[in-house]
């Protein structure tokens, strides 16, 4: 029986066990994917014990993504650049290989939802400069965008993120007061903040300057249709919800641990939403 899981603290809210459980059942795989509630003080030891416990690997979620980067014996270049590991695969020699599938998951869902968008040379506005933003921004830069406008409440965090990703030549930081204007000419608007999430403050942003051909991508998936996405859809923009990214970021780990490339499709979405 193949074994994998998701390590975090707390872990009860994670959708990953349902998601991988659905795939295990669908593909008839003899395996299990379990939630691993591990206190931050124990994370390093727990990660190092994975091979000894017979795990094929695991996902890593908050607050362990940085410690996982430090513990892994090999780290993929993209994960090293982002500074966070969310997927660990135990190698045949018992060493740990870390990668980050958040950015690739974001991109895969964007391409599936808005196949006509050409990011090369484009203008993109990103709201937020936390951990999720970092993964998204790194993959947008890799996709060749020409002008990144990074909006954040704390301007210094946005500036630091740009510097750390070596993007000062094609990215600029601004505060919320400039957010509406920063939509001018954009092909894509991405919300990586928690604004608009259930029980969080609303995301207030005037979309008037956003071109109608632009796509609007909200990483928030509770609620699935945020106010931002509803307003975007109403004015004709392609609206992309955050659930797809969650589903797509899970696929590479599943394939590495269980040996089958899983499908991200309507059946999976429906199964996750039904629970
Ligand atoms: P994540 O890992 O999901 O990115 P995070 O690293 O805590 O979470 O980042 C949260 C993001 O949401 C940050 O950009 C944060 O802005 P600050 O850097 O200024 O804190 C943003 N955010 C959260 N609550 C906010 C609020 N009430 N108003 C504006 N921005 C908010």
GROMACS .gro file of C-alpha atoms and ligand atoms in nm:
model
  306
    1UNK     CA    1   0.000   0.000   0.000
    2UNK     CA    2   0.135   0.340  -0.096
    3UNK     CA    3   0.120   0.613   0.167
    4UNK     CA    4   0.120   0.993   0.145
    5UNK     CA    5  -0.038   1.283   0.334
    6UNK     CA    6  -0.045   1.653   0.412
    7UNK     CA    7   0.153   1.797   0.700
    8UNK     CA    8   0.044   2.124   0.864
    9UNK     CA    9  -0.063   2.291   1.189
   10UNK     CA   10  -0.360   2.304   1.213
   11UNK     CA   11  -0.462   2.060   0.940
   12UNK     CA   12  -0.834   1.998   0.991
   13UNK     CA   13  -0.939   2.254   0.728
   14UNK     CA   14  -0.727   2.101   0.450
   15UNK     CA   15  -0.917   1.982   0.142
   16UNK     CA   16  -0.623   1.768   0.029
   17UNK     CA   17  -0.728   1.438   0.197
   18UNK     CA   18  -1.069   1.456   0.021
   19UNK     CA   19  -0.908   1.545  -0.307
   20UNK     CA   20  -0.647   1.270  -0.308
   21UNK     CA   21  -0.899   1.028  -0.158
   22UNK     CA   22  -1.128   1.093  -0.455
   23UNK     CA   23  -0.847   1.019  -0.702
   24UNK     CA   24  -0.734   0.704  -0.515
   25UNK     CA   25  -1.087   0.570  -0.537
   26UNK     CA   26  -1.141   0.676  -0.896
   27UNK     CA   27  -0.822   0.504  -1.016
   28UNK     CA   28  -0.861   0.200  -0.789
   29UNK     CA   29  -0.520   0.255  -0.629
   30UNK     CA   30  -0.420   0.066  -0.315
   31UNK     CA   31  -0.306   0.369  -0.119
   32UNK     CA   32  -0.390   0.620   0.153
   33UNK     CA   33  -0.351   0.996   0.192
   34UNK     CA   34  -0.378   1.116   0.551
   35UNK     CA   35  -0.381   1.447   0.739
   36UNK     CA   36  -0.068   1.488   0.953
   37UNK     CA   37  -0.112   1.741   1.235
   38UNK     CA   38   0.246   1.828   1.328
   39UNK     CA   39   0.344   2.109   1.565
   40UNK     CA   40   0.605   2.352   1.422
   41UNK     CA   41   0.859   2.238   1.686
   42UNK     CA   42   0.835   1.882   1.551
   43UNK     CA   43   0.818   1.953   1.178
   44UNK     CA   44   1.182   1.886   1.098
   45UNK     CA   45   1.186   1.551   1.280
   46UNK     CA   46   0.854   1.449   1.129
   47UNK     CA   47   0.972   1.528   0.775
   48UNK     CA   48   1.293   1.336   0.825
   49UNK     CA   49   1.095   1.037   0.953
   50UNK     CA   50   0.885   1.009   0.633
   51UNK     CA   51   1.110   0.749   0.462
   52UNK     CA   52   1.135   0.541   0.780
   53UNK     CA   53   0.756   0.539   0.816
   54UNK     CA   54   0.720   0.411   0.463
   55UNK     CA   55   0.573   0.730   0.315
   56UNK     CA   56   0.615   0.791  -0.059
   57UNK     CA   57   0.611   1.161   0.030
   58UNK     CA   58   0.375   1.433   0.144
   59UNK     CA   59   0.232   1.776   0.085
   60UNK     CA   60   0.338   2.049   0.320
   61UNK     CA   61   0.111   2.336   0.413
   62UNK     CA   62   0.116   2.629   0.656
   63UNK     CA   63   0.327   2.693   0.855
   64UNK     CA   64   0.581   2.432   0.739
   65UNK     CA   65   0.657   2.535   0.380
   66UNK     CA   66   0.981   2.717   0.469
   67UNK     CA   67   1.113   2.454   0.709
   68UNK     CA   68   1.043   2.192   0.442
   69UNK     CA   69   1.267   2.386   0.204
   70UNK     CA   70   1.549   2.372   0.459
   71UNK     CA   71   1.501   2.003   0.541
   72UNK     CA   72   1.483   1.864   0.185
   73UNK     CA   73   1.803   1.711   0.049
   74UNK     CA   74   1.726   1.832  -0.304
   75UNK     CA   75   1.505   2.126  -0.398
   76UNK     CA   76   1.369   2.215  -0.742
   77UNK     CA   77   1.494   2.553  -0.872
   78UNK     CA   78   1.144   2.707  -0.878
   79UNK     CA   79   1.079   2.609  -0.513
   80UNK     CA   80   1.416   2.750  -0.411
   81UNK     CA   81   1.331   3.076  -0.586
   82UNK     CA   82   0.990   3.097  -0.420
   83UNK     CA   83   1.142   3.003  -0.082
   84UNK     CA   84   0.877   2.741  -0.005
   85UNK     CA   85   0.824   2.368  -0.061
   86UNK     CA   86   0.471   2.222  -0.075
   87UNK     CA   87   0.542   1.877  -0.221
   88UNK     CA   88   0.798   1.623  -0.101
   89UNK     CA   89   0.881   1.300  -0.279
   90UNK     CA   90   1.089   1.033  -0.102
   91UNK     CA   91   1.360   0.919  -0.343
   92UNK     CA   92   1.470   0.554  -0.385
   93UNK     CA   93   1.778   0.622  -0.167
   94UNK     CA   94   1.558   0.763   0.113
   95UNK     CA   95   1.646   1.127   0.050
   96UNK     CA   96   1.377   1.397   0.029
   97UNK     CA   97   1.313   1.593  -0.291
   98UNK     CA   98   1.113   1.915  -0.252
   99UNK     CA   99   0.919   2.109  -0.511
  100UNK     CA  100   0.654   2.379  -0.521
  101UNK     CA  101   0.345   2.311  -0.730
  102UNK     CA  102   0.149   2.627  -0.634
  103UNK     CA  103   0.278   2.836  -0.926
  104UNK     CA  104   0.248   2.553  -1.183
  105UNK     CA  105  -0.103   2.481  -1.047
  106UNK     CA  106  -0.198   2.847  -1.088
  107UNK     CA  107  -0.067   2.848  -1.446
  108UNK     CA  108  -0.232   2.518  -1.542
  109UNK     CA  109  -0.570   2.645  -1.422
  110UNK     CA  110  -0.522   2.982  -1.595
  111UNK     CA  111  -0.439   2.813  -1.925
  112UNK     CA  112  -0.737   2.577  -1.892
  113UNK     CA  113  -0.977   2.863  -1.807
  114UNK     CA  114  -0.851   3.137  -2.037
  115UNK     CA  115  -0.662   2.965  -2.321
  116UNK     CA  116  -0.661   3.281  -2.535
  117UNK     CA  117  -0.460   3.488  -2.291
  118UNK     CA  118  -0.104   3.547  -2.410
  119UNK     CA  119   0.106   3.641  -2.110
  120UNK     CA  120   0.426   3.699  -2.302
  121UNK     CA  121   0.489   4.077  -2.303
  122UNK     CA  122   0.167   4.144  -2.113
  123UNK     CA  123   0.067   4.373  -1.826
  124UNK     CA  124  -0.052   4.193  -1.509
  125UNK     CA  125  -0.185   4.342  -1.185
  126UNK     CA  126  -0.146   4.131  -0.870
  127UNK     CA  127  -0.312   4.216  -0.539
  128UNK     CA  128  -0.120   4.103  -0.229
  129UNK     CA  129   0.242   4.025  -0.151
  130UNK     CA  130   0.228   3.727   0.088
  131UNK     CA  131   0.326   3.365   0.036
  132UNK     CA  132   0.065   3.289  -0.229
  133UNK     CA  133   0.157   3.602  -0.422
  134UNK     CA  134   0.521   3.500  -0.427
  135UNK     CA  135   0.444   3.166  -0.595
  136UNK     CA  136   0.210   3.331  -0.847
  137UNK     CA  137   0.443   3.621  -0.926
  138UNK     CA  138   0.743   3.390  -0.982
  139UNK     CA  139   0.550   3.185  -1.237
  140UNK     CA  140   0.410   3.496  -1.409
  141UNK     CA  141   0.764   3.629  -1.445
  142UNK     CA  142   0.874   3.293  -1.585
  143UNK     CA  143   0.588   3.319  -1.838
  144UNK     CA  144   0.745   3.638  -1.974
  145UNK     CA  145   0.513   3.914  -1.857
  146UNK     CA  146   0.656   4.260  -1.931
  147UNK     CA  147   0.492   4.479  -1.666
  148UNK     CA  148   0.391   4.353  -1.323
  149UNK     CA  149   0.202   4.591  -1.097
  150UNK     CA  150   0.208   4.459  -0.743
  151UNK     CA  151  -0.047   4.616  -0.510
  152UNK     CA  152  -0.016   4.565  -0.135
  153UNK     CA  153  -0.130   4.728   0.187
  154UNK     CA  154   0.228   4.715   0.317
  155UNK     CA  155   0.427   4.870   0.037
  156UNK     CA  156   0.763   4.753   0.173
  157UNK     CA  157   0.656   4.387   0.148
  158UNK     CA  158   0.568   4.431  -0.219
  159UNK     CA  159   0.898   4.605  -0.286
  160UNK     CA  160   1.095   4.331  -0.108
  161UNK     CA  161   0.915   4.059  -0.302
  162UNK     CA  162   1.005   4.230  -0.631
  163UNK     CA  163   1.369   4.265  -0.529
  164UNK     CA  164   1.396   3.907  -0.405
  165UNK     CA  165   1.256   3.776  -0.733
  166UNK     CA  166   1.505   3.991  -0.930
  167UNK     CA  167   1.223   4.170  -1.109
  168UNK     CA  168   1.297   4.539  -1.049
  169UNK     CA  169   1.329   4.590  -1.427
  170UNK     CA  170   0.970   4.483  -1.501
  171UNK     CA  171   0.774   4.513  -1.179
  172UNK     CA  172   0.659   4.801  -0.961
  173UNK     CA  173   0.498   4.818  -0.617
  174UNK     CA  174   0.203   5.037  -0.524
  175UNK     CA  175  -0.050   5.079  -0.244
  176UNK     CA  176  -0.427   5.030  -0.261
  177UNK     CA  177  -0.483   5.397  -0.342
  178UNK     CA  178  -0.328   5.328  -0.685
  179UNK     CA  179  -0.494   4.989  -0.741
  180UNK     CA  180  -0.777   5.101  -0.973
  181UNK     CA  181  -0.542   5.294  -1.198
  182UNK     CA  182  -0.300   4.998  -1.208
  183UNK     CA  183  -0.567   4.801  -1.402
  184UNK     CA  184  -0.519   5.013  -1.716
  185UNK     CA  185  -0.402   4.795  -2.006
  186UNK     CA  186  -0.384   4.477  -1.795
  187UNK     CA  187  -0.445   4.134  -1.950
  188UNK     CA  188  -0.486   3.972  -1.611
  189UNK     CA  189  -0.584   4.073  -1.258
  190UNK     CA  190  -0.504   3.829  -0.976
  191UNK     CA  191  -0.619   3.854  -0.614
  192UNK     CA  192  -0.385   3.671  -0.378
  193UNK     CA  193  -0.505   3.847  -0.061
  194UNK     CA  194  -0.759   3.710   0.183
  195UNK     CA  195  -0.994   4.002   0.108
  196UNK     CA  196  -1.336   3.877  -0.003
  197UNK     CA  197  -1.300   3.545   0.177
  198UNK     CA  198  -1.582   3.436   0.409
  199UNK     CA  199  -1.548   3.628   0.740
  200UNK     CA  200  -1.280   3.860   0.598
  201UNK     CA  201  -1.319   4.224   0.489
  202UNK     CA  202  -1.455   4.290   0.139
  203UNK     CA  203  -1.225   4.353  -0.154
  204UNK     CA  204  -1.312   4.700  -0.273
  205UNK     CA  205  -1.174   4.780  -0.614
  206UNK     CA  206  -1.316   4.986  -0.898
  207UNK     CA  207  -1.279   4.775  -1.215
  208UNK     CA  208  -1.363   5.056  -1.463
  209UNK     CA  209  -1.007   5.082  -1.601
  210UNK     CA  210  -0.970   4.706  -1.656
  211UNK     CA  211  -0.995   4.607  -2.027
  212UNK     CA  212  -1.297   4.382  -2.097
  213UNK     CA  213  -1.072   4.118  -2.259
  214UNK     CA  214  -0.878   4.076  -1.935
  215UNK     CA  215  -0.918   3.770  -1.714
  216UNK     CA  216  -0.978   3.806  -1.340
  217UNK     CA  217  -0.841   3.531  -1.119
  218UNK     CA  218  -0.930   3.516  -0.750
  219UNK     CA  219  -0.728   3.271  -0.539
  220UNK     CA  220  -1.004   3.284  -0.277
  221UNK     CA  221  -1.232   2.978  -0.308
  222UNK     CA  222  -1.460   3.025  -0.007
  223UNK     CA  223  -1.697   3.154  -0.133
  224UNK     CA  224  -1.638   3.006  -0.477
  225UNK     CA  225  -1.785   3.308  -0.650
  226UNK     CA  226  -1.641   3.610  -0.474
  227UNK     CA  227  -1.781   3.958  -0.514
  228UNK     CA  228  -1.476   4.043  -0.728
  229UNK     CA  229  -1.550   3.755  -0.968
  230UNK     CA  230  -1.921   3.837  -0.982
  231UNK     CA  231  -1.847   4.198  -1.075
  232UNK     CA  232  -1.584   4.091  -1.329
  233UNK     CA  233  -1.819   3.843  -1.496
  234UNK     CA  234  -2.095   4.103  -1.510
  235UNK     CA  235  -1.878   4.338  -1.717
  236UNK     CA  236  -1.765   4.059  -1.953
  237UNK     CA  237  -1.429   3.961  -1.807
  238UNK     CA  238  -1.336   3.592  -1.785
  239UNK     CA  239  -1.370   3.507  -1.415
  240UNK     CA  240  -1.152   3.229  -1.270
  241UNK     CA  241  -1.204   3.093  -0.919
  242UNK     CA  242  -0.942   2.964  -0.676
  243UNK     CA  243  -1.063   2.605  -0.650
  244UNK     CA  244  -0.897   2.511  -0.980
  245UNK     CA  245  -0.555   2.610  -0.851
  246UNK     CA  246  -0.605   2.394  -0.544
  247UNK     CA  247  -0.697   2.097  -0.763
  248UNK     CA  248  -0.417   2.149  -1.017
  249UNK     CA  249  -0.142   2.197  -0.756
  250UNK     CA  250  -0.227   1.853  -0.616
  251UNK     CA  251  -0.176   1.660  -0.940
  252UNK     CA  252   0.208   1.640  -0.961
  253UNK     CA  253   0.236   1.498  -0.607
  254UNK     CA  254  -0.034   1.239  -0.671
  255UNK     CA  255   0.143   1.123  -0.985
  256UNK     CA  256   0.482   1.100  -0.810
  257UNK     CA  257   0.350   0.904  -0.508
  258UNK     CA  258   0.084   0.684  -0.662
  259UNK     CA  259   0.211   0.643  -1.021
  260UNK     CA  260  -0.095   0.772  -1.208
  261UNK     CA  261  -0.138   1.118  -1.365
  262UNK     CA  262  -0.479   1.227  -1.230
  263UNK     CA  263  -0.740   1.428  -1.423
  264UNK     CA  264  -0.852   1.769  -1.301
  265UNK     CA  265  -1.204   1.788  -1.441
  266UNK     CA  266  -1.566   1.872  -1.365
  267UNK     CA  267  -1.617   1.537  -1.190
  268UNK     CA  268  -1.342   1.620  -0.941
  269UNK     CA  269  -1.470   1.975  -0.888
  270UNK     CA  270  -1.819   1.845  -0.826
  271UNK     CA  271  -1.692   1.582  -0.582
  272UNK     CA  272  -1.500   1.839  -0.377
  273UNK     CA  273  -1.785   2.091  -0.382
  274UNK     CA  274  -2.040   1.826  -0.282
  275UNK     CA  275  -1.869   1.755   0.050
  276LIG     P1  276  -0.092   3.388   0.187
  276LIG     O1  277   0.005   3.279   0.222
  276LIG     O2  278  -0.232   3.339   0.163
  276LIG     O3  279  -0.043   3.475   0.077
  276LIG     P2  280  -0.013   3.590   0.377
  276LIG     O4  281   0.129   3.559   0.347
  276LIG     O5  282  -0.052   3.610   0.519
  276LIG     O6  283  -0.108   3.476   0.320
  276LIG     O7  284  -0.055   3.719   0.290
  276LIG     C1  285  -0.181   3.778   0.301
  276LIG     C2  286  -0.194   3.892   0.198
  276LIG     O8  287  -0.325   3.950   0.213
  276LIG     C3  288  -0.096   4.005   0.220
  276LIG     O9  289  -0.066   4.065   0.095
  276LIG     C4  290  -0.176   4.101   0.308
  276LIG    O10  291  -0.132   4.235   0.301
  276LIG     P3  292  -0.013   4.287   0.399
  276LIG    O11  293   0.114   4.233   0.341
  276LIG    O12  294  -0.020   4.434   0.394
  276LIG    O13  295  -0.042   4.230   0.535
  276LIG     C5  296  -0.313   4.086   0.246
  276LIG     N1  297  -0.421   4.127   0.339
  276LIG     C6  298  -0.473   4.052   0.438
  276LIG     N2  299  -0.571   4.121   0.503
  276LIG     C7  300  -0.578   4.243   0.443
  276LIG     C8  301  -0.658   4.359   0.463
  276LIG     N3  302  -0.752   4.365   0.559
  276LIG     N4  303  -0.639   4.466   0.380
  276LIG     C9  304  -0.545   4.461   0.282
  276LIG     N5  305  -0.466   4.353   0.259
  276LIG    C10  306  -0.482   4.246   0.337
   0.00000   0.00000   0.00000
